[in-house]
Amino acid sequence: MVRLSNCIAALINVVIILIAVVLIGTSMVFYKGHGSATECERFLQKPLLAIGIFLFVLSILGLGGATCRFQWMLWIHLFVMFLLIIVLTAFTVFVIVVTNSGVGRAVSGRGFKEYRLGDYNDWLQKNVINDDNWIQIRSCLIDTRACRHLQVPVSGQTLQQFININLTPVESGCCKPPIYCELDFKNATFWTMPKTGPAVPDEDCVTWNNDPKKLCFDCKSCKAGVLSGIKKEWKIIAIINSCFIGFVIIFYSIGCCALRANRVGRYHKYRP
């Protein structure tokens, strides 16, 4: 039993070390390719590196404690694991709270929803899509060509045909002006301002630009569309986090067994 708990702990730590190496390697690829890397890749580089280093150091401590029976390593390893359980649980609860509001507004006769920034949690607005972050998010949308499906012209397409298309939140918010502006439709990503001006005095109506690199990327509706996508992704993260917390708790328990096994082993070793 003593060896079993140590072997299981060592095996899990080896697997985590391999995962950490992959994360660190991936972040280095993004860093070395900074000249050709997209803004999305550069945005991911630092978090991947931080997570990779954290997992690597944590697993080295666990591996040293399990295989070499260094008690101080196991104590540090288990203490960090305990803090990790608390942080992950708090983060999961937080994600559920901040993503509890905000939905797209369905309009009769349209195949897509439209999104309003004011419908989303204030924390998300102030911290996720603030001016500094939006510069990177906007560049990411352009780099990944978020509107590429709509930029392929459809011969003879009418406004009625267009509004029956099923659009993603980003396509609805960033790749076209809000329909309530009632701009003149030419094609999916080309709209002109009527001589009488927009139908409503909305900032997004005058922000729209037919330049493929501008479109509605600076519109509030675009930020709302991005938040809609983030909300869905964060809910998935909350579910994954819940499963991961269960894994960490099991791993923590195995570590506790290894710590106890080391104590028993040392006791029998020095017992006269």
PDB file of C-alpha atoms in Angstrom:
ATOM      1  CA  MET A   1       0.000   0.000   0.000  1.00  0.00           C
ATOM      2  CA  VAL A   2       2.944   2.299   0.836  1.00  0.00           C
ATOM      3  CA  ARG A   3       4.530   1.785  -2.554  1.00  0.00           C
ATOM      4  CA  LEU A   4       1.194   1.863  -4.410  1.00  0.00           C
ATOM      5  CA  SER A   5       0.236   5.391  -3.307  1.00  0.00           C
ATOM      6  CA  ASN A   6       3.731   6.659  -4.096  1.00  0.00           C
ATOM      7  CA  CYS A   7       3.728   4.968  -7.510  1.00  0.00           C
ATOM      8  CA  ILE A   8       0.323   6.399  -8.447  1.00  0.00           C
ATOM      9  CA  ALA A   9       1.364   9.891  -7.298  1.00  0.00           C
ATOM     10  CA  ALA A  10       4.633   9.633  -9.241  1.00  0.00           C
ATOM     11  CA  LEU A  11       2.858   8.436 -12.405  1.00  0.00           C
ATOM     12  CA  ILE A  12       0.308  11.270 -12.319  1.00  0.00           C
ATOM     13  CA  ASN A  13       3.066  13.829 -11.748  1.00  0.00           C
ATOM     14  CA  VAL A  14       5.035  12.487 -14.725  1.00  0.00           C
ATOM     15  CA  VAL A  15       1.948  12.872 -16.941  1.00  0.00           C
ATOM     16  CA  ILE A  16       1.423  16.445 -15.692  1.00  0.00           C
ATOM     17  CA  ILE A  17       5.098  17.248 -16.344  1.00  0.00           C
ATOM     18  CA  LEU A  18       4.670  16.096 -19.955  1.00  0.00           C
ATOM     19  CA  ILE A  19       1.566  18.289 -20.313  1.00  0.00           C
ATOM     20  CA  ALA A  20       3.504  21.220 -18.808  1.00  0.00           C
ATOM     21  CA  VAL A  21       6.351  20.730 -21.284  1.00  0.00           C
ATOM     22  CA  VAL A  22       3.869  20.771 -24.176  1.00  0.00           C
ATOM     23  CA  LEU A  23       2.325  24.031 -22.880  1.00  0.00           C
ATOM     24  CA  ILE A  24       5.736  25.675 -22.435  1.00  0.00           C
ATOM     25  CA  GLY A  25       6.837  24.463 -25.876  1.00  0.00           C
ATOM     26  CA  THR A  26       3.677  25.815 -27.492  1.00  0.00           C
ATOM     27  CA  SER A  27       4.175  29.213 -25.850  1.00  0.00           C
ATOM     28  CA  MET A  28       7.791  29.276 -27.098  1.00  0.00           C
ATOM     29  CA  VAL A  29       6.600  28.551 -30.642  1.00  0.00           C
ATOM     30  CA  PHE A  30       4.285  31.573 -30.420  1.00  0.00           C
ATOM     31  CA  TYR A  31       7.139  33.694 -29.006  1.00  0.00           C
ATOM     32  CA  LYS A  32       9.742  32.714 -31.614  1.00  0.00           C
ATOM     33  CA  GLY A  33       7.236  33.236 -34.389  1.00  0.00           C
ATOM     34  CA  HIS A  34       6.327  36.731 -33.153  1.00  0.00           C
ATOM     35  CA  GLY A  35       6.900  38.212 -36.585  1.00  0.00           C
ATOM     36  CA  SER A  36       4.252  36.037 -38.252  1.00  0.00           C
ATOM     37  CA  ALA A  37       2.121  35.148 -35.210  1.00  0.00           C
ATOM     38  CA  THR A  38      -1.371  36.550 -35.036  1.00  0.00           C
ATOM     39  CA  GLU A  39      -2.572  38.762 -32.201  1.00  0.00           C
ATOM     40  CA  CYS A  40      -4.576  35.787 -30.888  1.00  0.00           C
ATOM     41  CA  GLU A  41      -1.427  33.670 -30.671  1.00  0.00           C
ATOM     42  CA  ARG A  42       0.539  36.429 -28.945  1.00  0.00           C
ATOM     43  CA  PHE A  43      -2.365  36.895 -26.528  1.00  0.00           C
ATOM     44  CA  LEU A  44      -2.174  33.181 -25.602  1.00  0.00           C
ATOM     45  CA  GLN A  45       1.618  33.034 -25.255  1.00  0.00           C
ATOM     46  CA  LYS A  46       1.993  34.412 -21.710  1.00  0.00           C
ATOM     47  CA  PRO A  47      -0.924  32.475 -20.106  1.00  0.00           C
ATOM     48  CA  LEU A  48       0.302  29.207 -21.659  1.00  0.00           C
ATOM     49  CA  LEU A  49       3.840  29.851 -20.413  1.00  0.00           C
ATOM     50  CA  ALA A  50       2.645  30.743 -16.887  1.00  0.00           C
ATOM     51  CA  ILE A  51       0.399  27.670 -16.613  1.00  0.00           C
ATOM     52  CA  GLY A  52       3.129  25.419 -18.025  1.00  0.00           C
ATOM     53  CA  ILE A  53       5.777  26.646 -15.560  1.00  0.00           C
ATOM     54  CA  PHE A  54       3.347  26.399 -12.628  1.00  0.00           C
ATOM     55  CA  LEU A  55       2.378  22.792 -13.457  1.00  0.00           C
ATOM     56  CA  PHE A  56       6.003  21.837 -14.097  1.00  0.00           C
ATOM     57  CA  VAL A  57       7.267  23.157 -10.743  1.00  0.00           C
ATOM     58  CA  LEU A  58       4.272  21.721  -8.863  1.00  0.00           C
ATOM     59  CA  SER A  59       4.746  18.289 -10.424  1.00  0.00           C
ATOM     60  CA  ILE A  60       8.517  18.272  -9.801  1.00  0.00           C
ATOM     61  CA  LEU A  61       7.793  18.871  -6.116  1.00  0.00           C
ATOM     62  CA  GLY A  62       5.215  16.065  -6.102  1.00  0.00           C
ATOM     63  CA  LEU A  63       7.499  13.705  -8.018  1.00  0.00           C
ATOM     64  CA  GLY A  64      10.436  14.379  -5.694  1.00  0.00           C
ATOM     65  CA  GLY A  65       8.242  13.849  -2.654  1.00  0.00           C
ATOM     66  CA  ALA A  66       6.730  10.615  -3.989  1.00  0.00           C
ATOM     67  CA  THR A  67       9.850   8.950  -5.400  1.00  0.00           C
ATOM     68  CA  CYS A  68      12.645  10.312  -3.198  1.00  0.00           C
ATOM     69  CA  ARG A  69      10.385  10.652  -0.160  1.00  0.00           C
ATOM     70  CA  PHE A  70      11.401  14.250   0.539  1.00  0.00           C
ATOM     71  CA  GLN A  71       8.756  15.246   3.067  1.00  0.00           C
ATOM     72  CA  TRP A  72       9.273  19.000   2.640  1.00  0.00           C
ATOM     73  CA  MET A  73       8.585  18.679  -1.103  1.00  0.00           C
ATOM     74  CA  LEU A  74       5.341  16.824  -0.463  1.00  0.00           C
ATOM     75  CA  TRP A  75       4.269  19.378   2.139  1.00  0.00           C
ATOM     76  CA  ILE A  76       4.775  22.265  -0.305  1.00  0.00           C
ATOM     77  CA  HIS A  77       3.125  20.254  -3.094  1.00  0.00           C
ATOM     78  CA  LEU A  78       0.037  19.496  -0.982  1.00  0.00           C
ATOM     79  CA  PHE A  79      -0.206  23.047   0.346  1.00  0.00           C
ATOM     80  CA  VAL A  80      -0.196  24.477  -3.196  1.00  0.00           C
ATOM     81  CA  MET A  81      -2.737  21.840  -4.264  1.00  0.00           C
ATOM     82  CA  PHE A  82      -4.997  22.869  -1.383  1.00  0.00           C
ATOM     83  CA  LEU A  83      -4.763  26.528  -2.440  1.00  0.00           C
ATOM     84  CA  LEU A  84      -5.441  25.471  -6.048  1.00  0.00           C
ATOM     85  CA  ILE A  85      -8.663  23.704  -5.015  1.00  0.00           C
ATOM     86  CA  ILE A  86      -9.853  26.849  -3.205  1.00  0.00           C
ATOM     87  CA  VAL A  87      -8.927  29.155  -6.122  1.00  0.00           C
ATOM     88  CA  LEU A  88     -10.562  26.916  -8.757  1.00  0.00           C
ATOM     89  CA  THR A  89     -13.747  26.603  -6.691  1.00  0.00           C
ATOM     90  CA  ALA A  90     -13.941  30.370  -6.172  1.00  0.00           C
ATOM     91  CA  PHE A  91     -13.270  30.985  -9.879  1.00  0.00           C
ATOM     92  CA  THR A  92     -15.985  28.524 -10.932  1.00  0.00           C
ATOM     93  CA  VAL A  93     -18.554  30.215  -8.683  1.00  0.00           C
ATOM     94  CA  PHE A  94     -17.447  33.627  -9.992  1.00  0.00           C
ATOM     95  CA  VAL A  95     -17.807  32.527 -13.630  1.00  0.00           C
ATOM     96  CA  ILE A  96     -21.340  31.258 -12.983  1.00  0.00           C
ATOM     97  CA  VAL A  97     -22.289  34.595 -11.372  1.00  0.00           C
ATOM     98  CA  VAL A  98     -20.871  36.933 -14.062  1.00  0.00           C
ATOM     99  CA  THR A  99     -22.243  34.886 -16.977  1.00  0.00           C
ATOM    100  CA  ASN A 100     -25.729  34.638 -15.525  1.00  0.00           C
ATOM    101  CA  SER A 101     -27.010  37.656 -17.487  1.00  0.00           C
ATOM    102  CA  GLY A 102     -26.919  38.732 -21.112  1.00  0.00           C
ATOM    103  CA  VAL A 103     -28.714  37.148 -24.053  1.00  0.00           C
ATOM    104  CA  GLY A 104     -29.159  37.964 -27.691  1.00  0.00           C
ATOM    105  CA  ARG A 105     -32.434  39.610 -28.671  1.00  0.00           C
ATOM    106  CA  ALA A 106     -34.419  37.509 -31.101  1.00  0.00           C
ATOM    107  CA  VAL A 107     -36.430  39.514 -33.616  1.00  0.00           C
ATOM    108  CA  SER A 108     -39.305  37.994 -35.546  1.00  0.00           C
ATOM    109  CA  GLY A 109     -38.483  37.250 -39.166  1.00  0.00           C
ATOM    110  CA  ARG A 110     -34.708  37.142 -38.702  1.00  0.00           C
ATOM    111  CA  GLY A 111     -32.394  34.164 -38.732  1.00  0.00           C
ATOM    112  CA  PHE A 112     -30.035  35.777 -36.232  1.00  0.00           C
ATOM    113  CA  LYS A 113     -30.115  37.633 -32.923  1.00  0.00           C
ATOM    114  CA  GLU A 114     -28.810  41.125 -32.224  1.00  0.00           C
ATOM    115  CA  TYR A 115     -26.796  41.942 -29.133  1.00  0.00           C
ATOM    116  CA  ARG A 116     -26.802  44.958 -26.804  1.00  0.00           C
ATOM    117  CA  LEU A 117     -23.785  45.709 -24.628  1.00  0.00           C
ATOM    118  CA  GLY A 118     -25.912  46.951 -21.730  1.00  0.00           C
ATOM    119  CA  ASP A 119     -27.472  43.495 -21.322  1.00  0.00           C
ATOM    120  CA  TYR A 120     -24.228  42.005 -19.992  1.00  0.00           C
ATOM    121  CA  ASN A 121     -22.666  41.981 -16.539  1.00  0.00           C
ATOM    122  CA  ASP A 122     -20.904  45.248 -15.591  1.00  0.00           C
ATOM    123  CA  TRP A 123     -17.743  43.379 -14.550  1.00  0.00           C
ATOM    124  CA  LEU A 124     -17.442  41.803 -17.993  1.00  0.00           C
ATOM    125  CA  GLN A 125     -17.863  45.191 -19.634  1.00  0.00           C
ATOM    126  CA  LYS A 126     -15.286  46.931 -17.446  1.00  0.00           C
ATOM    127  CA  ASN A 127     -12.655  44.197 -17.286  1.00  0.00           C
ATOM    128  CA  VAL A 128     -12.966  41.917 -20.318  1.00  0.00           C
ATOM    129  CA  ILE A 129     -13.707  44.352 -23.137  1.00  0.00           C
ATOM    130  CA  ASN A 130     -12.195  47.537 -21.733  1.00  0.00           C
ATOM    131  CA  ASP A 131     -10.252  49.797 -24.089  1.00  0.00           C
ATOM    132  CA  ASP A 132      -6.882  48.068 -23.530  1.00  0.00           C
ATOM    133  CA  ASN A 133      -8.210  44.546 -24.048  1.00  0.00           C
ATOM    134  CA  TRP A 134     -10.398  45.552 -26.974  1.00  0.00           C
ATOM    135  CA  ILE A 135      -7.367  46.592 -29.027  1.00  0.00           C
ATOM    136  CA  GLN A 136      -6.089  43.011 -28.829  1.00  0.00           C
ATOM    137  CA  ILE A 137      -9.511  41.428 -29.312  1.00  0.00           C
ATOM    138  CA  ARG A 138     -10.196  43.647 -32.315  1.00  0.00           C
ATOM    139  CA  SER A 139      -6.836  42.703 -33.874  1.00  0.00           C
ATOM    140  CA  CYS A 140      -7.619  39.060 -33.183  1.00  0.00           C
ATOM    141  CA  LEU A 141     -10.969  39.331 -34.990  1.00  0.00           C
ATOM    142  CA  ILE A 142      -9.244  40.883 -37.992  1.00  0.00           C
ATOM    143  CA  ASP A 143      -6.366  38.364 -37.997  1.00  0.00           C
ATOM    144  CA  THR A 144      -8.738  35.390 -37.877  1.00  0.00           C
ATOM    145  CA  ARG A 145     -10.991  36.965 -40.524  1.00  0.00           C
ATOM    146  CA  ALA A 146     -14.101  36.672 -38.389  1.00  0.00           C
ATOM    147  CA  CYS A 147     -16.278  37.977 -41.238  1.00  0.00           C
ATOM    148  CA  ARG A 148     -14.810  35.851 -44.029  1.00  0.00           C
ATOM    149  CA  HIS A 149     -18.025  33.871 -44.621  1.00  0.00           C
ATOM    150  CA  LEU A 150     -20.032  37.051 -45.180  1.00  0.00           C
ATOM    151  CA  GLN A 151     -17.378  38.721 -47.336  1.00  0.00           C
ATOM    152  CA  VAL A 152     -17.966  36.239 -50.152  1.00  0.00           C
ATOM    153  CA  PRO A 153     -20.468  38.089 -52.381  1.00  0.00           C
ATOM    154  CA  VAL A 154     -23.743  36.341 -53.151  1.00  0.00           C
ATOM    155  CA  SER A 155     -25.106  37.345 -56.533  1.00  0.00           C
ATOM    156  CA  GLY A 156     -28.560  38.910 -56.397  1.00  0.00           C
ATOM    157  CA  GLN A 157     -28.920  38.573 -52.621  1.00  0.00           C
ATOM    158  CA  THR A 158     -31.628  40.816 -51.175  1.00  0.00           C
ATOM    159  CA  LEU A 159     -31.916  42.287 -47.687  1.00  0.00           C
ATOM    160  CA  GLN A 160     -34.770  39.891 -46.866  1.00  0.00           C
ATOM    161  CA  GLN A 161     -32.660  36.924 -47.931  1.00  0.00           C
ATOM    162  CA  PHE A 162     -29.734  38.201 -45.886  1.00  0.00           C
ATOM    163  CA  ILE A 163     -31.661  38.661 -42.639  1.00  0.00           C
ATOM    164  CA  ASN A 164     -32.859  35.051 -42.869  1.00  0.00           C
ATOM    165  CA  ILE A 165     -29.251  33.802 -42.660  1.00  0.00           C
ATOM    166  CA  ASN A 166     -28.148  32.185 -39.411  1.00  0.00           C
ATOM    167  CA  LEU A 167     -25.252  34.286 -38.031  1.00  0.00           C
ATOM    168  CA  THR A 168     -22.940  33.729 -35.088  1.00  0.00           C
ATOM    169  CA  PRO A 169     -22.928  36.391 -32.329  1.00  0.00           C
ATOM    170  CA  VAL A 170     -19.644  37.821 -33.662  1.00  0.00           C
ATOM    171  CA  GLU A 171     -20.909  37.900 -37.249  1.00  0.00           C
ATOM    172  CA  SER A 172     -24.149  39.556 -36.156  1.00  0.00           C
ATOM    173  CA  GLY A 173     -22.447  42.161 -33.985  1.00  0.00           C
ATOM    174  CA  CYS A 174     -19.204  42.851 -35.858  1.00  0.00           C
ATOM    175  CA  CYS A 175     -19.735  42.094 -39.554  1.00  0.00           C
ATOM    176  CA  LYS A 176     -22.838  44.168 -40.262  1.00  0.00           C
ATOM    177  CA  PRO A 177     -24.480  47.311 -38.884  1.00  0.00           C
ATOM    178  CA  PRO A 178     -27.447  46.818 -36.546  1.00  0.00           C
ATOM    179  CA  ILE A 179     -30.538  46.213 -38.694  1.00  0.00           C
ATOM    180  CA  TYR A 180     -32.500  48.855 -36.762  1.00  0.00           C
ATOM    181  CA  CYS A 181     -30.189  51.510 -38.260  1.00  0.00           C
ATOM    182  CA  GLU A 182     -31.911  50.775 -41.600  1.00  0.00           C
ATOM    183  CA  LEU A 183     -28.822  51.428 -43.714  1.00  0.00           C
ATOM    184  CA  ASP A 184     -29.133  50.677 -47.418  1.00  0.00           C
ATOM    185  CA  PHE A 185     -28.124  47.054 -48.104  1.00  0.00           C
ATOM    186  CA  LYS A 186     -25.743  46.425 -51.008  1.00  0.00           C
ATOM    187  CA  ASN A 187     -24.293  43.108 -49.854  1.00  0.00           C
ATOM    188  CA  ALA A 188     -23.572  41.370 -46.550  1.00  0.00           C
ATOM    189  CA  THR A 189     -20.608  43.601 -45.661  1.00  0.00           C
ATOM    190  CA  PHE A 190     -21.371  46.701 -47.714  1.00  0.00           C
ATOM    191  CA  TRP A 191     -24.028  49.117 -46.485  1.00  0.00           C
ATOM    192  CA  THR A 192     -24.552  52.781 -47.285  1.00  0.00           C
ATOM    193  CA  MET A 193     -26.019  55.570 -45.225  1.00  0.00           C
ATOM    194  CA  PRO A 194     -29.406  56.873 -46.496  1.00  0.00           C
ATOM    195  CA  LYS A 195     -29.565  60.556 -47.367  1.00  0.00           C
ATOM    196  CA  THR A 196     -31.918  61.045 -44.433  1.00  0.00           C
ATOM    197  CA  GLY A 197     -29.412  59.457 -42.051  1.00  0.00           C
ATOM    198  CA  PRO A 198     -29.891  56.397 -39.818  1.00  0.00           C
ATOM    199  CA  ALA A 199     -33.378  55.468 -38.631  1.00  0.00           C
ATOM    200  CA  VAL A 200     -32.308  55.794 -34.968  1.00  0.00           C
ATOM    201  CA  PRO A 201     -29.714  58.040 -33.281  1.00  0.00           C
ATOM    202  CA  ASP A 202     -27.440  55.161 -32.322  1.00  0.00           C
ATOM    203  CA  GLU A 203     -23.644  55.404 -32.166  1.00  0.00           C
ATOM    204  CA  ASP A 204     -23.211  52.052 -33.901  1.00  0.00           C
ATOM    205  CA  CYS A 205     -25.076  53.316 -36.964  1.00  0.00           C
ATOM    206  CA  VAL A 206     -22.426  55.957 -37.711  1.00  0.00           C
ATOM    207  CA  THR A 207     -19.513  53.767 -36.541  1.00  0.00           C
ATOM    208  CA  TRP A 208     -20.123  51.254 -39.332  1.00  0.00           C
ATOM    209  CA  ASN A 209     -17.453  51.372 -42.062  1.00  0.00           C
ATOM    210  CA  ASN A 210     -17.343  49.370 -45.320  1.00  0.00           C
ATOM    211  CA  ASP A 211     -13.565  48.935 -45.000  1.00  0.00           C
ATOM    212  CA  PRO A 212     -13.039  45.139 -44.508  1.00  0.00           C
ATOM    213  CA  LYS A 213     -10.620  45.891 -41.646  1.00  0.00           C
ATOM    214  CA  LYS A 214     -13.073  48.190 -39.863  1.00  0.00           C
ATOM    215  CA  LEU A 215     -16.693  47.130 -40.520  1.00  0.00           C
ATOM    216  CA  CYS A 216     -18.384  47.254 -37.085  1.00  0.00           C
ATOM    217  CA  PHE A 217     -15.339  46.140 -35.065  1.00  0.00           C
ATOM    218  CA  ASP A 218     -15.559  49.343 -33.006  1.00  0.00           C
ATOM    219  CA  CYS A 219     -19.318  49.027 -32.433  1.00  0.00           C
ATOM    220  CA  LYS A 220     -20.908  48.280 -29.075  1.00  0.00           C
ATOM    221  CA  SER A 221     -22.846  45.519 -30.810  1.00  0.00           C
ATOM    222  CA  CYS A 222     -19.498  43.871 -31.703  1.00  0.00           C
ATOM    223  CA  LYS A 223     -18.373  43.975 -28.079  1.00  0.00           C
ATOM    224  CA  ALA A 224     -21.717  42.482 -27.078  1.00  0.00           C
ATOM    225  CA  GLY A 225     -21.331  39.724 -29.682  1.00  0.00           C
ATOM    226  CA  VAL A 226     -17.861  38.912 -28.357  1.00  0.00           C
ATOM    227  CA  LEU A 227     -19.214  38.837 -24.791  1.00  0.00           C
ATOM    228  CA  SER A 228     -21.936  36.433 -25.917  1.00  0.00           C
ATOM    229  CA  GLY A 229     -19.251  34.078 -27.217  1.00  0.00           C
ATOM    230  CA  ILE A 230     -17.162  34.531 -24.062  1.00  0.00           C
ATOM    231  CA  LYS A 231     -20.220  33.805 -21.923  1.00  0.00           C
ATOM    232  CA  LYS A 232     -20.783  30.462 -23.672  1.00  0.00           C
ATOM    233  CA  GLU A 233     -17.093  29.567 -23.469  1.00  0.00           C
ATOM    234  CA  TRP A 234     -16.858  30.478 -19.791  1.00  0.00           C
ATOM    235  CA  LYS A 235     -19.871  28.287 -19.001  1.00  0.00           C
ATOM    236  CA  ILE A 236     -18.069  25.400 -20.678  1.00  0.00           C
ATOM    237  CA  ILE A 237     -14.946  26.298 -18.672  1.00  0.00           C
ATOM    238  CA  ALA A 238     -17.040  26.230 -15.473  1.00  0.00           C
ATOM    239  CA  ILE A 239     -18.167  22.678 -16.284  1.00  0.00           C
ATOM    240  CA  ILE A 240     -14.599  21.587 -17.135  1.00  0.00           C
ATOM    241  CA  ASN A 241     -13.339  23.310 -13.982  1.00  0.00           C
ATOM    242  CA  SER A 242     -15.832  21.371 -11.873  1.00  0.00           C
ATOM    243  CA  CYS A 243     -14.512  18.097 -13.323  1.00  0.00           C
ATOM    244  CA  PHE A 244     -10.912  19.285 -12.886  1.00  0.00           C
ATOM    245  CA  ILE A 245     -11.581  20.192  -9.238  1.00  0.00           C
ATOM    246  CA  GLY A 246     -12.757  16.609  -8.701  1.00  0.00           C
ATOM    247  CA  PHE A 247      -9.520  15.330 -10.278  1.00  0.00           C
ATOM    248  CA  VAL A 248      -7.383  17.684  -8.139  1.00  0.00           C
ATOM    249  CA  ILE A 249      -9.184  16.546  -4.975  1.00  0.00           C
ATOM    250  CA  ILE A 250      -8.488  12.891  -5.859  1.00  0.00           C
ATOM    251  CA  PHE A 251      -4.861  13.781  -6.676  1.00  0.00           C
ATOM    252  CA  TYR A 252      -4.605  15.690  -3.395  1.00  0.00           C
ATOM    253  CA  SER A 253      -5.924  12.659  -1.519  1.00  0.00           C
ATOM    254  CA  ILE A 254      -3.343  10.425  -3.201  1.00  0.00           C
ATOM    255  CA  GLY A 255      -0.657  12.921  -2.196  1.00  0.00           C
ATOM    256  CA  CYS A 256      -1.865  12.789   1.399  1.00  0.00           C
ATOM    257  CA  CYS A 257      -1.653   8.987   1.256  1.00  0.00           C
ATOM    258  CA  ALA A 258       1.891   9.249  -0.124  1.00  0.00           C
ATOM    259  CA  LEU A 259       2.823  11.634   2.700  1.00  0.00           C
ATOM    260  CA  ARG A 260       1.432   9.231   5.277  1.00  0.00           C
ATOM    261  CA  ALA A 261       3.158   6.305   3.536  1.00  0.00           C
ATOM    262  CA  ASN A 262       6.491   8.138   3.712  1.00  0.00           C
ATOM    263  CA  ARG A 263       6.008   8.664   7.440  1.00  0.00           C
ATOM    264  CA  VAL A 264       5.219   4.968   7.958  1.00  0.00           C
ATOM    265  CA  GLY A 265       8.228   3.992   5.836  1.00  0.00           C
ATOM    266  CA  ARG A 266      10.549   6.240   7.822  1.00  0.00           C
ATOM    267  CA  TYR A 267       9.110   4.895  11.092  1.00  0.00           C
ATOM    268  CA  HIS A 268       9.780   1.272  10.097  1.00  0.00           C
ATOM    269  CA  LYS A 269      13.211   2.141   8.759  1.00  0.00           C
ATOM    270  CA  TYR A 270      14.445   3.650  12.021  1.00  0.00           C
ATOM    271  CA  ARG A 271      12.447   1.416  14.328  1.00  0.00           C
ATOM    272  CA  PRO A 272      14.863  -0.601  16.516  1.00  0.00           C
TER     273      PRO A 272
END
